[in-house]
Short mmCIF file of C-alpha atoms in Angstrom, two decimals:
data_model
loop_
_atom_site.label_atom_id
_atom_site.label_comp_id
_atom_site.label_asym_id
_atom_site.label_seq_id
_atom_site.Cartn_x
_atom_site.Cartn_y
_atom_site.Cartn_z
CA UNK A 1 -103.06 182.37 -134.83
CA UNK A 2 -104.24 185.46 -136.62
CA UNK A 3 -108.01 185.86 -136.73
CA UNK A 4 -107.86 186.54 -140.48
CA UNK A 5 -106.86 182.90 -140.94
CA UNK A 6 -110.37 181.91 -139.90
CA UNK A 7 -113.56 182.45 -141.86
CA UNK A 8 -116.54 184.02 -140.07
CA UNK A 9 -118.14 180.54 -140.07
CA UNK A 10 -115.08 179.06 -138.35
CA UNK A 11 -115.08 181.83 -135.73
CA UNK A 12 -118.77 181.17 -135.07
CA UNK A 13 -118.14 177.44 -134.80
CA UNK A 14 -115.39 178.03 -132.24
CA UNK A 15 -117.65 180.23 -130.12
CA UNK A 16 -120.53 177.77 -130.43
CA UNK A 17 -118.30 174.84 -129.40
CA UNK A 18 -116.96 176.72 -126.37
CA UNK A 19 -120.48 177.62 -125.25
CA UNK A 20 -121.83 174.09 -125.82
CA UNK A 21 -119.00 172.76 -123.66
CA UNK A 22 -119.36 175.64 -121.16
CA UNK A 23 -115.65 176.26 -121.71
CA UNK A 24 -114.81 179.55 -120.03
CA UNK A 25 -111.66 181.26 -121.28
CA UNK A 26 -112.52 184.94 -121.24
CA UNK A 27 -109.41 186.24 -123.03
CA UNK A 28 -109.82 183.69 -125.83
CA UNK A 29 -113.58 184.27 -126.10
CA UNK A 30 -113.04 188.03 -126.18
CA UNK A 31 -110.40 187.68 -128.90
CA UNK A 32 -112.71 185.54 -131.03
CA UNK A 33 -115.61 187.89 -130.31
CA UNK A 34 -113.56 190.90 -131.35
CA UNK A 35 -112.48 189.17 -134.57
CA UNK A 36 -116.09 188.20 -135.28
CA UNK A 37 -117.40 191.73 -134.68
CA UNK A 38 -114.75 193.17 -137.00
CA UNK A 39 -115.97 190.85 -139.75
CA UNK A 40 -119.73 191.32 -139.40
CA UNK A 41 -120.02 192.46 -143.00
CA UNK A 42 -118.75 189.06 -144.18
CA UNK A 43 -121.11 186.86 -142.21
CA UNK A 44 -124.54 185.28 -142.57
CA UNK A 45 -127.60 185.73 -140.37
CA UNK A 46 -127.05 182.23 -138.99
CA UNK A 47 -123.47 183.08 -138.00
CA UNK A 48 -124.60 186.35 -136.41
CA UNK A 49 -127.27 184.65 -134.34
CA UNK A 50 -125.11 181.69 -133.34
CA UNK A 51 -122.26 184.00 -132.32
CA UNK A 52 -124.59 186.21 -130.26
CA UNK A 53 -126.09 183.14 -128.57
CA UNK A 54 -122.67 181.64 -127.83
CA UNK A 55 -121.24 184.88 -126.45
CA UNK A 56 -124.34 185.32 -124.32
CA UNK A 57 -123.94 181.81 -122.89
CA UNK A 58 -120.27 182.52 -122.18
CA UNK A 59 -121.17 185.88 -120.57
CA UNK A 60 -118.87 187.65 -123.03
CA UNK A 61 -121.47 189.66 -124.90
CA UNK A 62 -121.49 193.37 -124.18
CA UNK A 63 -124.48 195.50 -125.11
CA UNK A 64 -122.65 197.48 -127.79
CA UNK A 65 -121.52 194.30 -129.57
CA UNK A 66 -125.05 192.93 -129.37
CA UNK A 67 -126.43 196.15 -130.83
CA UNK A 68 -123.96 195.84 -133.74
CA UNK A 69 -125.02 192.24 -134.33
CA UNK A 70 -128.71 193.18 -134.26
CA UNK A 71 -128.15 196.11 -136.63
CA UNK A 72 -126.29 193.87 -139.08
CA UNK A 73 -128.98 191.19 -138.75
CA UNK A 74 -131.71 193.72 -139.55
CA UNK A 75 -129.79 194.84 -142.65
CA UNK A 76 -129.71 191.31 -144.03
CA UNK A 77 -132.74 189.58 -142.51
CA UNK A 78 -134.88 189.13 -145.62
CA UNK A 79 -134.07 185.42 -145.95
CA UNK A 80 -133.64 184.72 -142.26
CA UNK A 81 -135.34 181.82 -140.52
CA UNK A 82 -137.89 182.01 -137.72
CA UNK A 83 -135.54 180.16 -135.40
CA UNK A 84 -132.92 182.88 -135.95
CA UNK A 85 -135.43 185.57 -134.93
CA UNK A 86 -136.43 183.61 -131.82
CA UNK A 87 -132.83 182.93 -130.79
CA UNK A 88 -131.67 186.51 -131.30
CA UNK A 89 -134.85 187.81 -129.67
CA UNK A 90 -134.15 185.70 -126.59
CA UNK A 91 -130.57 187.03 -126.40
CA UNK A 92 -131.87 190.60 -126.71
CA UNK A 93 -134.45 189.96 -123.96
CA UNK A 94 -131.95 188.23 -121.62
CA UNK A 95 -129.64 191.22 -121.97
CA UNK A 96 -132.45 193.70 -121.25
CA UNK A 97 -132.05 195.49 -124.58
CA UNK A 98 -135.52 195.08 -126.07
CA UNK A 99 -136.51 198.67 -125.29
CA UNK A 100 -133.27 200.05 -126.76
CA UNK A 101 -133.69 198.14 -130.03
CA UNK A 102 -137.19 199.16 -131.20
CA UNK A 103 -136.48 198.42 -134.89
CA UNK A 104 -135.58 194.83 -134.00
CA UNK A 105 -138.64 194.41 -131.79
CA UNK A 106 -140.87 195.84 -134.54
CA UNK A 107 -139.47 193.48 -137.21
CA UNK A 108 -139.56 190.54 -134.80
CA UNK A 109 -143.22 191.21 -134.08
CA UNK A 110 -144.07 191.69 -137.75
CA UNK A 111 -142.26 188.61 -139.04
CA UNK A 112 -142.65 186.10 -136.22
CA UNK A 113 -144.52 187.01 -133.07
CA UNK A 114 -147.69 188.65 -134.42
CA UNK A 115 -148.34 185.90 -137.01
CA UNK A 116 -147.74 183.26 -134.33
CA UNK A 117 -150.23 185.00 -132.02
CA UNK A 118 -152.75 185.21 -134.84
CA UNK A 119 -152.52 181.44 -135.35
CA UNK A 120 -152.68 180.70 -131.63
CA UNK A 121 -155.71 182.94 -131.15
CA UNK A 122 -157.37 181.23 -134.09
CA UNK A 123 -156.77 177.82 -132.53
CA UNK A 124 -158.01 179.00 -129.15
CA UNK A 125 -161.19 180.42 -130.72
CA UNK A 126 -162.03 177.26 -132.68
CA UNK A 127 -165.29 175.75 -131.51
CA UNK A 128 -165.64 172.79 -133.86
CA UNK A 129 -163.24 169.89 -134.40
CA UNK A 130 -163.16 170.37 -138.18
CA UNK A 131 -162.44 174.08 -137.77
CA UNK A 132 -159.71 173.34 -135.22
CA UNK A 133 -158.14 170.75 -137.53
CA UNK A 134 -158.12 173.17 -140.48
CA UNK A 135 -156.61 175.99 -138.40
CA UNK A 136 -154.03 173.63 -136.91
CA UNK A 137 -152.95 172.54 -140.40
CA UNK A 138 -152.68 176.20 -141.43
CA UNK A 139 -150.53 176.90 -138.37
CA UNK A 140 -148.33 173.88 -139.10
CA UNK A 141 -147.80 175.02 -142.71
CA UNK A 142 -146.76 178.46 -141.47
CA UNK A 143 -144.34 176.92 -138.93
CA UNK A 144 -142.68 174.88 -141.68
CA UNK A 145 -142.59 177.84 -144.07
CA UNK A 146 -140.85 180.18 -141.62
CA UNK A 147 -138.89 177.36 -139.94
CA UNK A 148 -140.03 178.10 -136.43
CA UNK A 149 -139.68 175.00 -134.24
CA UNK A 150 -140.70 176.90 -131.10
CA UNK A 151 -141.17 180.35 -129.67
CA UNK A 152 -138.49 179.73 -127.06
CA UNK A 153 -138.91 180.04 -123.32
CA UNK A 154 -139.43 183.79 -123.06
CA UNK A 155 -141.67 184.23 -126.06
CA UNK A 156 -143.79 181.13 -125.34
CA UNK A 157 -144.80 182.59 -121.97
CA UNK A 158 -145.46 185.96 -123.60
CA UNK A 159 -147.56 184.32 -126.35
CA UNK A 160 -149.62 182.26 -123.91
CA UNK A 161 -150.38 185.38 -121.89
CA UNK A 162 -151.22 187.37 -125.03
CA UNK A 163 -153.76 184.80 -126.25
CA UNK A 164 -155.34 184.44 -122.81
CA UNK A 165 -154.11 180.93 -122.12
CA UNK A 166 -152.34 181.93 -118.90
CA UNK A 167 -151.38 184.89 -116.82
CA UNK A 168 -148.01 183.31 -115.98
CA UNK A 169 -146.21 185.37 -113.40
CA UNK A 170 -149.40 187.20 -112.44
CA UNK A 171 -150.53 184.70 -109.82
CA UNK A 172 -153.63 183.06 -111.33
CA UNK A 173 -154.48 181.10 -114.45
CA UNK A 174 -156.32 183.36 -116.86
CA UNK A 175 -158.38 180.58 -118.43
CA UNK A 176 -160.58 178.04 -116.73
CA UNK A 177 -159.51 175.35 -119.18
CA UNK A 178 -155.88 175.78 -118.14
CA UNK A 179 -156.76 175.55 -114.45
CA UNK A 180 -158.95 172.51 -115.17
CA UNK A 181 -156.16 170.84 -117.14
CA UNK A 182 -153.67 171.55 -114.38
CA UNK A 183 -156.05 170.15 -111.75
CA UNK A 184 -156.73 167.03 -113.82
CA UNK A 185 -153.00 166.40 -114.03
CA UNK A 186 -152.55 166.44 -110.26
#
């Protein structure tokens, strides 16, 4: 079938289905990927992110294609969801391209990561129950507003280290409360 017969959404759905099933057919995945890349101007941020994620899972995502996806995403990201930023950010990190895509990293930090850190630091600094409750509600409202169900594996570790909750990967817990909680769980 000719790729023009499929909408960008249908191409994304095919890639997503293959990746969810762990179906490896490199020639087919490459053909769908190529058709998707050629039609980037017709797609949505959700399709861009889902395609990048799927191709990454299928090990069919080359760095140039990812850079094109990220560039297109940045050009149309005004209405994008937090989950899209986290998913694309994880793909960028897994492919070792964070340092080569500074505009993406800057926007990611501005729109998602820095505000999340601000809320987490605020929670961590709360000394009274009422204050903690108020700050937690504020954080929850922000999560709903930006539609950010999680920070994902990579960015959760980075956030916990940034707010002093752990020094994951550096050998020791950075906070006594984390060490105490870990010990209590043993």
